[in-house]
Short mmCIF file of C-alpha atoms (C1' of nucleotides) in Angstrom, two decimals:
data_model
loop_
_atom_site.label_atom_id
_atom_site.label_comp_id
_atom_site.label_asym_id
_atom_site.label_seq_id
_atom_site.Cartn_x
_atom_site.Cartn_y
_atom_site.Cartn_z
CA MET A 177 -169.17 -37.61 -115.95
CA THR A 178 -168.56 -33.25 -116.80
CA ALA A 179 -165.77 -33.01 -114.24
CA SER A 180 -162.09 -32.88 -115.84
CA PRO A 181 -160.25 -36.34 -115.34
CA THR A 182 -157.78 -34.75 -113.35
CA PRO A 183 -158.62 -31.38 -112.69
CA PRO A 184 -155.51 -29.26 -111.48
CA PRO A 185 -155.93 -28.17 -108.29
CA SER A 186 -153.51 -25.30 -107.79
CA ARG A 187 -150.39 -26.93 -110.22
CA SER A 188 -148.75 -23.53 -109.20
CA ARG A 189 -145.77 -23.04 -111.47
CA ARG A 190 -143.11 -21.76 -109.28
CA SER A 191 -139.46 -20.22 -109.73
CA ALA A 192 -136.65 -22.78 -109.05
CA GLY A 193 -135.73 -20.22 -106.04
CA ASP A 194 -139.15 -20.75 -104.30
CA ARG A 195 -139.92 -24.32 -105.15
CA ARG A 196 -136.32 -24.89 -103.48
CA ALA A 197 -137.27 -22.94 -100.06
CA GLN A 198 -140.80 -23.88 -100.02
CA LEU A 199 -139.71 -27.77 -100.17
CA VAL A 200 -136.76 -26.99 -97.46
CA GLN A 201 -139.32 -25.17 -95.48
CA ILE A 202 -141.45 -28.32 -95.23
CA GLY A 203 -139.17 -30.53 -93.83
CA LEU A 204 -138.10 -27.78 -91.46
CA GLU A 205 -141.82 -27.96 -90.17
CA LEU A 206 -141.51 -32.17 -90.49
CA LEU A 207 -138.65 -32.53 -88.43
CA PRO A 208 -140.23 -32.12 -84.97
CA THR A 209 -143.22 -34.77 -85.85
CA THR A 210 -141.51 -37.46 -87.74
CA PRO A 211 -137.55 -38.69 -87.37
CA ILE A 212 -135.70 -37.37 -90.60
CA GLN A 213 -134.83 -40.86 -90.73
CA GLU A 214 -138.52 -41.80 -91.84
CA LEU A 215 -139.50 -38.40 -93.24
CA THR A 216 -140.52 -40.49 -96.75
CA ILE A 217 -139.92 -38.41 -100.01
CA ASP A 218 -143.51 -39.42 -100.87
CA ALA A 219 -144.59 -37.37 -98.14
CA VAL A 220 -142.50 -34.23 -98.25
CA ALA A 221 -144.01 -34.39 -101.97
CA ARG A 222 -147.69 -34.71 -101.40
CA ARG A 223 -146.92 -31.89 -98.73
CA ALA A 224 -146.23 -29.68 -101.54
CA GLY A 225 -148.77 -30.83 -103.97
CA ILE A 226 -145.84 -31.98 -106.53
CA SER A 227 -144.85 -35.11 -107.41
CA ARG A 228 -141.80 -37.29 -106.24
CA SER A 229 -140.12 -36.34 -109.25
CA LEU A 230 -139.93 -32.37 -108.79
CA LEU A 231 -138.44 -33.02 -105.41
CA PHE A 232 -135.51 -35.29 -107.05
CA HIS A 233 -135.02 -32.70 -110.07
CA TYR A 234 -133.89 -30.43 -107.07
CA PHE A 235 -132.66 -32.50 -104.85
CA ALA A 236 -130.97 -35.24 -106.77
CA THR A 237 -130.63 -37.85 -103.76
CA LYS A 238 -132.54 -38.14 -100.41
CA ARG A 239 -129.45 -37.69 -98.72
CA GLU A 240 -128.84 -34.03 -100.16
CA TYR A 241 -132.40 -32.86 -99.45
CA TYR A 242 -132.09 -34.26 -95.87
CA THR A 243 -128.68 -32.48 -95.59
CA ALA A 244 -130.43 -29.05 -97.25
CA VAL A 245 -133.05 -29.29 -94.50
CA THR A 246 -130.50 -29.77 -91.48
CA ARG A 247 -128.63 -27.41 -92.38
CA ALA A 248 -131.22 -24.67 -92.89
CA ALA A 249 -131.84 -25.67 -89.17
CA ALA A 250 -128.33 -25.43 -87.98
CA ASP A 251 -128.54 -21.96 -89.66
CA LEU A 252 -131.43 -20.44 -88.21
CA MET A 253 -130.01 -21.70 -84.53
CA TRP A 254 -126.62 -20.10 -85.59
CA ALA A 255 -127.91 -16.96 -86.35
CA HIS A 256 -130.08 -17.08 -83.59
CA LEU A 257 -126.55 -17.38 -81.40
CA GLN A 258 -124.84 -14.71 -82.89
CA PRO A 259 -124.02 -11.61 -80.10
CA ARG A 260 -125.92 -8.07 -80.65
CA PRO A 261 -122.68 -6.14 -82.18
CA GLY A 262 -121.39 -4.27 -79.97
CA THR A 263 -122.23 -6.19 -76.80
CA PRO A 264 -118.41 -6.15 -74.98
CA PRO A 265 -116.15 -9.67 -75.63
CA GLU A 266 -116.83 -10.41 -72.07
CA GLU A 267 -120.84 -10.71 -71.93
CA GLN A 268 -120.71 -12.38 -75.22
CA VAL A 269 -120.30 -16.32 -74.21
CA ALA A 270 -122.79 -15.60 -71.43
CA GLY A 271 -124.98 -14.02 -74.03
CA MET A 272 -124.94 -16.90 -76.22
CA LEU A 273 -125.67 -19.19 -73.60
CA ASP A 274 -128.26 -17.49 -72.54
CA ARG A 275 -129.95 -16.99 -76.38
CA TYR A 276 -128.96 -21.34 -76.17
CA VAL A 277 -130.95 -22.39 -73.28
CA GLY A 278 -133.82 -19.69 -74.97
CA TRP A 279 -134.08 -21.87 -78.04
CA VAL A 280 -134.24 -25.25 -76.68
CA GLU A 281 -137.01 -23.52 -74.78
CA THR A 282 -138.58 -22.24 -77.64
CA TYR A 283 -138.49 -25.15 -80.09
CA ARG A 284 -138.08 -27.64 -77.51
CA GLU A 285 -139.54 -30.62 -79.34
CA SER A 286 -137.97 -29.34 -83.07
CA HIS A 287 -134.43 -28.77 -81.56
CA LEU A 288 -134.61 -32.22 -79.70
CA ALA A 289 -135.52 -34.16 -83.07
CA PHE A 290 -132.94 -32.32 -85.04
CA VAL A 291 -130.04 -33.24 -82.39
CA ARG A 292 -131.43 -36.90 -82.89
CA GLY A 293 -131.36 -36.75 -85.97
CA ALA A 294 -128.22 -34.77 -86.99
CA GLY A 295 -126.28 -36.79 -83.97
CA GLY A 296 -127.68 -40.49 -85.23
CA GLY A 297 -128.62 -42.08 -88.40
CA ASP A 298 -126.87 -40.49 -91.66
CA PRO A 299 -123.33 -39.68 -91.01
CA TRP A 300 -123.52 -37.45 -94.18
CA VAL A 301 -126.45 -35.39 -91.99
CA ALA A 302 -124.25 -35.63 -89.04
CA ASP A 303 -121.44 -33.54 -90.32
CA VAL A 304 -123.75 -30.73 -91.15
CA TYR A 305 -124.34 -30.23 -87.25
CA ALA A 306 -120.56 -31.09 -86.58
CA GLU A 307 -119.60 -28.09 -88.84
CA THR A 308 -122.29 -25.75 -86.71
CA ARG A 309 -120.95 -27.28 -83.18
CA GLN A 310 -116.99 -26.22 -85.09
CA ARG A 311 -118.22 -22.71 -85.75
CA LEU A 312 -119.36 -22.54 -82.32
CA VAL A 313 -116.17 -24.00 -80.42
CA GLU A 314 -113.70 -21.46 -82.57
CA VAL A 315 -116.20 -17.77 -81.26
CA ALA A 316 -116.38 -19.27 -77.65
CA LEU A 317 -112.84 -19.90 -77.54
CA THR A 318 -111.85 -16.35 -79.13
CA THR A 319 -114.08 -14.16 -77.12
CA LEU A 320 -112.58 -16.20 -74.25
CA GLY A 321 -109.54 -15.38 -75.76
CA LEU A 322 -108.02 -18.81 -75.42
CA PRO A 323 -106.26 -20.50 -77.78
CA ASP A 324 -107.07 -22.70 -79.92
CA ASP A 325 -105.39 -26.00 -79.41
CA ALA A 326 -106.67 -29.62 -79.86
CA LEU A 327 -106.68 -30.33 -75.97
CA ARG A 328 -109.40 -27.40 -75.26
CA ARG A 329 -111.24 -28.31 -78.63
CA GLN A 330 -111.86 -31.50 -77.55
CA LEU A 331 -112.95 -29.92 -73.96
CA VAL A 332 -115.35 -27.38 -75.29
CA LEU A 333 -116.91 -30.12 -77.61
CA ALA A 334 -117.35 -32.57 -74.85
CA TRP A 335 -118.64 -29.93 -72.84
CA PHE A 336 -121.05 -29.33 -75.77
CA ALA A 337 -122.45 -32.65 -74.86
CA PHE A 338 -122.63 -32.03 -72.23
CA ALA A 339 -125.20 -29.05 -72.17
CA GLU A 340 -127.19 -30.01 -74.62
CA ASP A 341 -128.28 -33.06 -73.12
CA LEU A 342 -128.33 -30.82 -69.76
CA VAL A 343 -130.86 -28.17 -71.54
CA GLY A 344 -132.45 -30.62 -73.12
CA SER A 345 -133.23 -32.99 -69.94
CA TRP A 346 -134.29 -29.47 -68.03
CA ALA A 347 -136.40 -27.79 -70.15
CA ASP A 348 -138.60 -31.43 -69.84
CA GLN A 349 -137.81 -31.77 -66.21
CA PRO A 350 -136.54 -27.85 -64.99
CA THR A 351 -135.14 -29.18 -61.78
CA MET A 352 -133.41 -25.62 -61.38
CA SER A 353 -134.06 -22.15 -62.07
CA ARG A 354 -132.89 -20.85 -65.00
CA PRO A 355 -130.59 -18.86 -63.85
CA GLU A 356 -128.85 -22.06 -61.65
CA LEU A 357 -128.86 -23.68 -64.76
CA LEU A 358 -127.13 -21.03 -66.84
CA ALA A 359 -124.35 -20.51 -64.06
CA LEU A 360 -123.54 -23.96 -63.86
CA LEU A 361 -123.03 -24.77 -66.96
CA ARG A 362 -120.75 -21.23 -67.09
CA ASP A 363 -118.77 -22.91 -64.71
CA VAL A 364 -118.58 -26.53 -65.65
CA LEU A 365 -116.91 -24.62 -69.00
CA ASP A 366 -114.53 -21.95 -67.34
CA ARG A 367 -112.89 -25.09 -64.83
CA LEU A 368 -112.60 -27.24 -67.77
CA VAL A 369 -111.12 -24.57 -70.03
CA LEU A 370 -109.24 -22.30 -67.73
CA ARG A 371 -107.42 -25.87 -66.27
CA GLY A 372 -103.32 -25.59 -65.60
CA ARG A 373 -103.66 -21.99 -66.67
CA MET B 293 -124.27 -81.97 -115.97
CA THR B 294 -124.41 -84.78 -113.12
CA ALA B 295 -124.19 -81.84 -110.30
CA SER B 296 -127.41 -81.87 -108.61
CA PRO B 297 -129.37 -78.51 -109.42
CA THR B 298 -128.76 -76.98 -106.32
CA PRO B 299 -126.29 -78.30 -104.07
CA PRO B 300 -127.19 -77.48 -100.66
CA PRO B 301 -124.10 -76.04 -99.47
CA SER B 302 -124.61 -76.67 -95.67
CA ARG B 303 -128.19 -75.78 -95.44
CA SER B 304 -128.07 -77.01 -91.29
CA ARG B 305 -131.27 -76.81 -89.96
CA ARG B 306 -130.44 -75.39 -86.12
CA SER B 307 -132.23 -74.86 -83.01
CA ALA B 308 -134.42 -71.96 -82.26
CA GLY B 309 -132.29 -70.60 -79.54
CA ASP B 310 -128.76 -71.25 -81.57
CA ARG B 311 -130.18 -69.60 -84.83
CA ARG B 312 -131.26 -66.17 -83.17
CA ALA B 313 -127.88 -66.19 -81.06
CA GLN B 314 -125.92 -66.62 -84.52
CA LEU B 315 -127.84 -63.74 -85.89
CA VAL B 316 -127.43 -61.72 -82.93
CA GLN B 317 -123.64 -62.29 -83.20
CA ILE B 318 -123.77 -61.17 -87.26
CA GLY B 319 -125.84 -57.93 -86.26
CA LEU B 320 -122.44 -57.40 -83.60
CA GLU B 321 -119.98 -58.44 -86.51
CA LEU B 322 -122.04 -55.81 -88.52
CA LEU B 323 -122.40 -52.97 -86.66
CA PRO B 324 -119.25 -51.21 -86.83
CA THR B 325 -118.93 -51.73 -90.58
CA THR B 326 -122.50 -50.64 -91.22
CA PRO B 327 -124.74 -48.00 -89.83
CA ILE B 328 -127.30 -49.96 -88.33
CA GLN B 329 -129.96 -48.33 -89.97
CA GLU B 330 -128.51 -49.24 -93.62
CA LEU B 331 -128.05 -52.71 -92.48
CA THR B 332 -130.31 -54.41 -94.31
CA ILE B 333 -131.99 -57.86 -93.50
CA ASP B 334 -130.92 -59.25 -97.15
CA ALA B 335 -127.03 -58.76 -95.81
CA VAL B 336 -127.29 -60.06 -92.38
CA ALA B 337 -129.44 -63.44 -94.18
CA ARG B 338 -127.11 -63.92 -96.47
CA ARG B 339 -124.32 -63.80 -94.09
CA ALA B 340 -125.86 -65.92 -91.77
CA GLY B 341 -126.59 -68.95 -95.32
CA ILE B 342 -130.44 -68.09 -95.12
CA SER B 343 -133.60 -66.94 -96.42
CA ARG B 344 -134.85 -63.66 -95.40
CA SER B 345 -137.91 -65.19 -94.04
CA LEU B 346 -136.26 -67.11 -91.67
CA LEU B 347 -134.82 -63.62 -90.27
CA PHE B 348 -138.59 -62.61 -90.22
CA HIS B 349 -139.55 -65.67 -88.47
CA TYR B 350 -137.21 -64.94 -85.31
CA PHE B 351 -137.86 -60.83 -85.31
CA ALA B 352 -141.01 -59.84 -86.37
CA THR B 353 -139.92 -56.65 -87.85
CA LYS B 354 -136.54 -55.01 -88.57
CA ARG B 355 -136.78 -52.85 -85.64
CA GLU B 356 -137.62 -56.01 -83.01
CA TYR B 357 -134.19 -57.55 -84.72
CA TYR B 358 -131.95 -54.22 -84.46
CA THR B 359 -133.20 -53.74 -80.86
CA ALA B 360 -132.24 -56.94 -79.53
CA VAL B 361 -128.10 -56.37 -81.62
CA THR B 362 -128.48 -53.10 -79.68
CA ARG B 363 -129.52 -54.64 -76.24
CA ALA B 364 -126.67 -57.49 -77.25
CA ALA B 365 -124.20 -55.03 -76.91
CA ALA B 366 -125.57 -52.93 -74.54
CA ASP B 367 -124.78 -55.77 -72.60
CA LEU B 368 -121.65 -56.75 -73.04
CA MET B 369 -120.38 -53.67 -72.31
CA TRP B 370 -122.88 -52.96 -69.01
CA ALA B 371 -121.17 -57.11 -67.83
CA HIS B 372 -117.71 -55.75 -68.80
CA LEU B 373 -118.40 -52.44 -66.37
CA GLN B 374 -119.52 -54.51 -63.27
CA PRO B 375 -116.91 -53.81 -60.65
CA ARG B 376 -114.78 -57.34 -59.24
CA PRO B 377 -116.91 -58.55 -56.57
CA GLY B 378 -114.88 -57.78 -53.26
CA THR B 379 -113.92 -53.94 -54.64
CA PRO B 380 -114.42 -51.72 -51.53
CA PRO B 381 -117.51 -49.29 -52.68
CA GLU B 382 -115.16 -45.78 -53.15
CA GLU B 383 -113.10 -47.43 -55.98
CA GLN B 384 -116.08 -49.34 -57.50
CA VAL B 385 -116.23 -45.65 -59.33
CA ALA B 386 -112.83 -45.36 -60.42
CA GLY B 387 -112.56 -48.54 -61.98
CA MET B 388 -115.65 -48.69 -63.93
CA LEU B 389 -114.82 -45.34 -65.08
CA ASP B 390 -110.91 -47.02 -65.59
CA ARG B 391 -113.09 -49.69 -67.55
CA TYR B 392 -115.12 -47.92 -69.53
CA VAL B 393 -112.54 -46.10 -71.45
CA GLY B 394 -110.49 -49.33 -71.58
CA TRP B 395 -113.64 -50.55 -73.36
CA VAL B 396 -113.87 -47.83 -75.73
CA GLU B 397 -110.08 -48.34 -76.72
CA THR B 398 -111.07 -51.98 -77.66
CA TYR B 399 -113.66 -51.44 -79.41
CA ARG B 400 -113.26 -48.18 -80.65
CA GLU B 401 -114.74 -48.31 -83.85
CA SER B 402 -117.66 -51.04 -82.98
CA HIS B 403 -118.15 -48.38 -80.01
CA LEU B 404 -118.61 -45.46 -81.72
CA ALA B 405 -120.96 -46.81 -84.89
CA PHE B 406 -123.09 -47.94 -81.27
CA VAL B 407 -123.66 -44.76 -79.48
CA ARG B 408 -124.33 -42.94 -82.77
CA GLY B 409 -127.14 -45.52 -83.41
CA ALA B 410 -128.43 -46.08 -80.23
CA GLY B 411 -128.31 -41.97 -80.04
CA GLY B 412 -129.89 -41.42 -83.46
CA GLY B 413 -132.04 -43.01 -85.54
CA ASP B 414 -134.88 -45.44 -84.11
CA PRO B 415 -136.45 -44.19 -81.07
CA TRP B 416 -136.85 -47.41 -80.05
CA VAL B 417 -133.60 -48.52 -80.32
CA ALA B 418 -132.51 -45.33 -78.32
CA ASP B 419 -134.67 -46.24 -75.64
CA VAL B 420 -132.35 -49.32 -74.98
CA TYR B 421 -128.72 -47.85 -74.80
CA ALA B 422 -131.31 -45.17 -72.93
CA GLU B 423 -132.26 -47.91 -70.16
CA THR B 424 -128.49 -49.15 -69.65
CA ARG B 425 -127.56 -45.06 -68.77
CA GLN B 426 -130.11 -44.91 -66.31
CA ARG B 427 -128.76 -48.58 -65.00
CA LEU B 428 -125.40 -47.15 -64.80
CA VAL B 429 -126.55 -43.65 -62.89
CA GLU B 430 -128.01 -45.34 -59.77
CA VAL B 431 -124.84 -47.66 -59.86
CA ALA B 432 -122.90 -44.47 -59.77
CA LEU B 433 -125.33 -42.98 -57.54
CA THR B 434 -125.27 -45.88 -54.92
CA THR B 435 -121.60 -46.40 -54.67
CA LEU B 436 -120.89 -43.07 -54.35
CA GLY B 437 -123.51 -42.94 -51.26
CA LEU B 438 -125.58 -39.56 -52.85
CA PRO B 439 -129.19 -39.39 -52.65
CA ASP B 440 -131.30 -40.12 -56.17
CA ASP B 441 -133.31 -37.31 -56.90
CA ALA B 442 -134.53 -35.91 -60.40
CA LEU B 443 -131.73 -33.14 -60.26
CA ARG B 444 -128.39 -35.57 -59.47
CA ARG B 445 -130.07 -38.11 -61.93
CA GLN B 446 -129.87 -35.76 -64.43
CA LEU B 447 -126.99 -34.46 -64.31
CA VAL B 448 -125.44 -37.86 -63.94
CA LEU B 449 -126.96 -38.19 -67.52
CA ALA B 450 -125.51 -35.48 -69.19
CA TRP B 451 -121.88 -35.66 -67.41
CA PHE B 452 -122.57 -39.31 -69.49
CA ALA B 453 -122.58 -37.40 -72.45
CA PHE B 454 -119.90 -35.73 -71.74
CA ALA B 455 -117.92 -38.16 -70.78
CA GLU B 456 -119.23 -40.19 -73.70
CA ASP B 457 -117.65 -37.57 -76.01
CA LEU B 458 -114.61 -37.02 -74.74
CA VAL B 459 -113.28 -40.32 -74.29
CA GLY B 460 -114.50 -41.18 -77.72
CA SER B 461 -112.90 -38.05 -79.45
CA TRP B 462 -109.46 -38.57 -77.21
CA ALA B 463 -109.66 -42.04 -78.08
CA ASP B 464 -108.82 -40.60 -81.81
CA GLN B 465 -106.80 -38.33 -80.81
CA PRO B 466 -104.84 -38.17 -77.70
CA THR B 467 -104.54 -34.96 -76.29
CA MET B 468 -103.54 -35.95 -72.83
CA SER B 469 -102.03 -39.29 -70.60
CA ARG B 470 -104.73 -41.90 -69.63
CA PRO B 471 -104.16 -41.26 -65.87
CA GLU B 472 -105.16 -37.26 -66.97
CA LEU B 473 -108.06 -37.99 -68.36
CA LEU B 474 -109.76 -40.27 -65.42
CA ALA B 475 -108.88 -37.76 -62.92
CA LEU B 476 -110.76 -34.90 -65.67
CA LEU B 477 -113.60 -37.14 -65.84
CA ARG B 478 -113.94 -38.10 -62.51
CA ASP B 479 -113.42 -34.60 -60.92
CA VAL B 480 -116.05 -32.67 -63.59
CA LEU B 481 -117.95 -35.78 -61.54
CA ASP B 482 -117.70 -35.18 -58.25
CA ARG B 483 -117.63 -31.70 -58.78
CA LEU B 484 -121.23 -31.80 -60.61
CA VAL B 485 -122.45 -34.43 -58.23
CA LEU B 486 -121.83 -32.43 -54.54
CA ARG B 487 -122.74 -29.30 -55.16
CA GLY B 488 -124.42 -27.69 -52.36
CA ARG B 489 -123.74 -30.74 -50.11
"C1'" DT C 50 -147.56 -18.45 -134.69
"C1'" DA C 51 -142.82 -20.64 -133.71
"C1'" DG C 52 -139.51 -21.57 -131.10
"C1'" DC C 53 -136.77 -21.51 -126.83
"C1'" DT C 54 -135.95 -22.25 -121.94
"C1'" DT C 55 -137.46 -24.22 -117.95
"C1'" DG C 56 -140.66 -26.09 -114.26
"C1'" DT C 57 -143.34 -30.04 -113.89
"C1'" DT C 58 -145.50 -35.05 -114.63
"C1'" DG C 59 -146.52 -40.37 -115.04
"C1'" DA C 60 -144.69 -44.59 -116.24
"C1'" DG C 61 -141.58 -47.75 -114.69
"C1'" DC C 62 -136.60 -50.45 -112.52
"C1'" DG C 63 -134.43 -52.53 -108.76
"C1'" DT C 64 -134.26 -52.81 -103.84
"C1'" DT C 65 -136.09 -54.04 -99.60
"C1'" DG C 66 -139.51 -54.86 -95.37
"C1'" DC C 67 -142.60 -58.34 -94.49
"C1'" DT C 68 -146.58 -61.86 -95.72
"C1'" DC C 69 -148.18 -66.64 -96.71
"C1'" DA C 70 -149.38 -71.33 -97.92
"C1'" DG C 71 -146.14 -75.16 -98.30
"C1'" DC C 72 -141.65 -78.07 -98.20
"C1'" DA C 73 -139.09 -81.29 -96.14
"C1'" DA C 74 -135.89 -82.98 -91.89
"C1'" DG C 75 -136.14 -85.25 -87.84
"C1'" DC C 76 -138.93 -88.13 -84.48
"C1'" DC C 77 -143.23 -90.39 -82.40
"C1'" DG C 78 -145.77 -95.16 -82.49
"C1'" DG C 79 -147.41 -98.59 -85.03
"C1'" DC D 87 -140.75 -99.56 -93.19
"C1'" DC D 88 -144.58 -96.10 -92.88
"C1'" DG D 89 -147.90 -93.22 -91.71
"C1'" DG D 90 -148.11 -88.80 -88.89
"C1'" DC D 91 -146.38 -85.02 -86.25
"C1'" DT D 92 -144.20 -80.89 -85.47
"C1'" DT D 93 -140.86 -77.33 -86.85
"C1'" DG D 94 -136.91 -75.31 -88.78
"C1'" DC D 95 -136.41 -73.27 -93.47
"C1'" DT D 96 -138.16 -71.99 -98.34
"C1'" DG D 97 -139.45 -68.94 -102.55
"C1'" DA D 98 -142.75 -66.28 -104.79
"C1'" DG D 99 -144.97 -62.30 -104.24
"C1'" DC D 100 -147.02 -57.95 -102.87
"C1'" DA D 101 -146.33 -52.71 -101.09
"C1'" DA D 102 -143.71 -48.87 -100.42
"C1'" DC D 103 -139.74 -46.15 -101.46
"C1'" DG D 104 -135.88 -44.49 -103.46
"C1'" DC D 105 -134.72 -43.01 -108.28
"C1'" DT D 106 -134.99 -42.62 -113.74
"C1'" DC D 107 -136.38 -40.69 -118.19
"C1'" DA D 108 -138.75 -39.73 -121.75
"C1'" DA D 109 -141.78 -36.01 -122.34
"C1'" DC D 110 -145.76 -32.95 -121.80
"C1'" DA D 111 -146.96 -27.82 -120.29
"C1'" DA D 112 -146.75 -22.38 -119.00
"C1'" DG D 113 -144.72 -18.49 -119.96
"C1'" DC D 114 -141.68 -15.70 -122.05
"C1'" DT D 115 -139.23 -13.88 -126.51
"C1'" DA D 116 -138.35 -12.52 -131.38
#
DNA sequence: TAGCTTGTTGAGCGTTGCTCAGCAAGCCGG
DNA sequence: CCGGCTTGCTGAGCAACGCTCAACAAGCTA
């Protein structure tokens, strides 16, 4: 019985910013394996090597933590979709679409889990992703040179639902070539948004 | 102090079938007000005037109860969408579409809560609604006289996502007339499913 | 060394999903 | 009327989880 009662394994003391980032990062890693709703604070804390209490020090509530993780995931995708500067406007939508498909291809499980978690469950969490969709609609309508009215907004949002569903299932079971998928998505969007023009 | 210590208010003894039906019914009533995930067994039991334990007697687990409620909701909608016997096949899809919009109009909040709960959160619960969507795809493709291959199935499922989103937001903010909505939905479906024919 | 800031913890409370042993309501044969 | 059976039903209680709170300790500065 010479060992110390509780040998601190690696109880490192981190800066507030580091800790927050670490915890959000852990959430992002756990997202694909675990539905965000059943992700317990305990599991995250254990994985970070800290106590539950500390997590509540950084995120006042479980919901706050989840929204932070969801926002981080949404920001990652948003950054990836941004057009490279210098791209001519008429190619920007096609480029974003292409990058979106690439994103889903690369992070298949993660992205599906993310959309599921963001779509259902907690409304606060859902709002985070809804926000990103709104930003995407604005970009789409702007680069297409179309007015941003309520009708078109509704149509583009519904088209997003269509695109997310189709790309998701296509990634699981590719029933057509990649260019065909892109052309189909683009075609449906154009027909929807150019109606009555 | 003449009153009995615990006057049984209406502790009626019901048959197993009655009790099950009552509990599912309560779930359906609570669905619109409460996201299915935060619906607690306690609340349902209190509302039914029974103990928590009894609910676990009929539904072994919370998930089992939720799926039962979700299945009941899905069955209600499914029954409402069925074409009246004697309807000519070429009008059946239009009729189902019309009834679907009517369903969303009538049970706006309930239906939105239902789709949200079924889409996100628990995968088991999600499967119940996915099943209904599968049945709808089969009916749609059959009455349209189209082969039921993987590609078309994907397209129609994605179109469902589109339709659900659009009808949902349209019910909140009607940006076009009802016939216009129906025509739009029908047109998008036709163009999708008749491609390469 | 004293003192301050601040990252960190353990004990503990209330709720919730779930279990289990047993009560009690109705119905039967005697 | 009574013992015994089935079965709807309950209360106490456990474990897990979200969350709180008072206090410890690591690192810095004076």
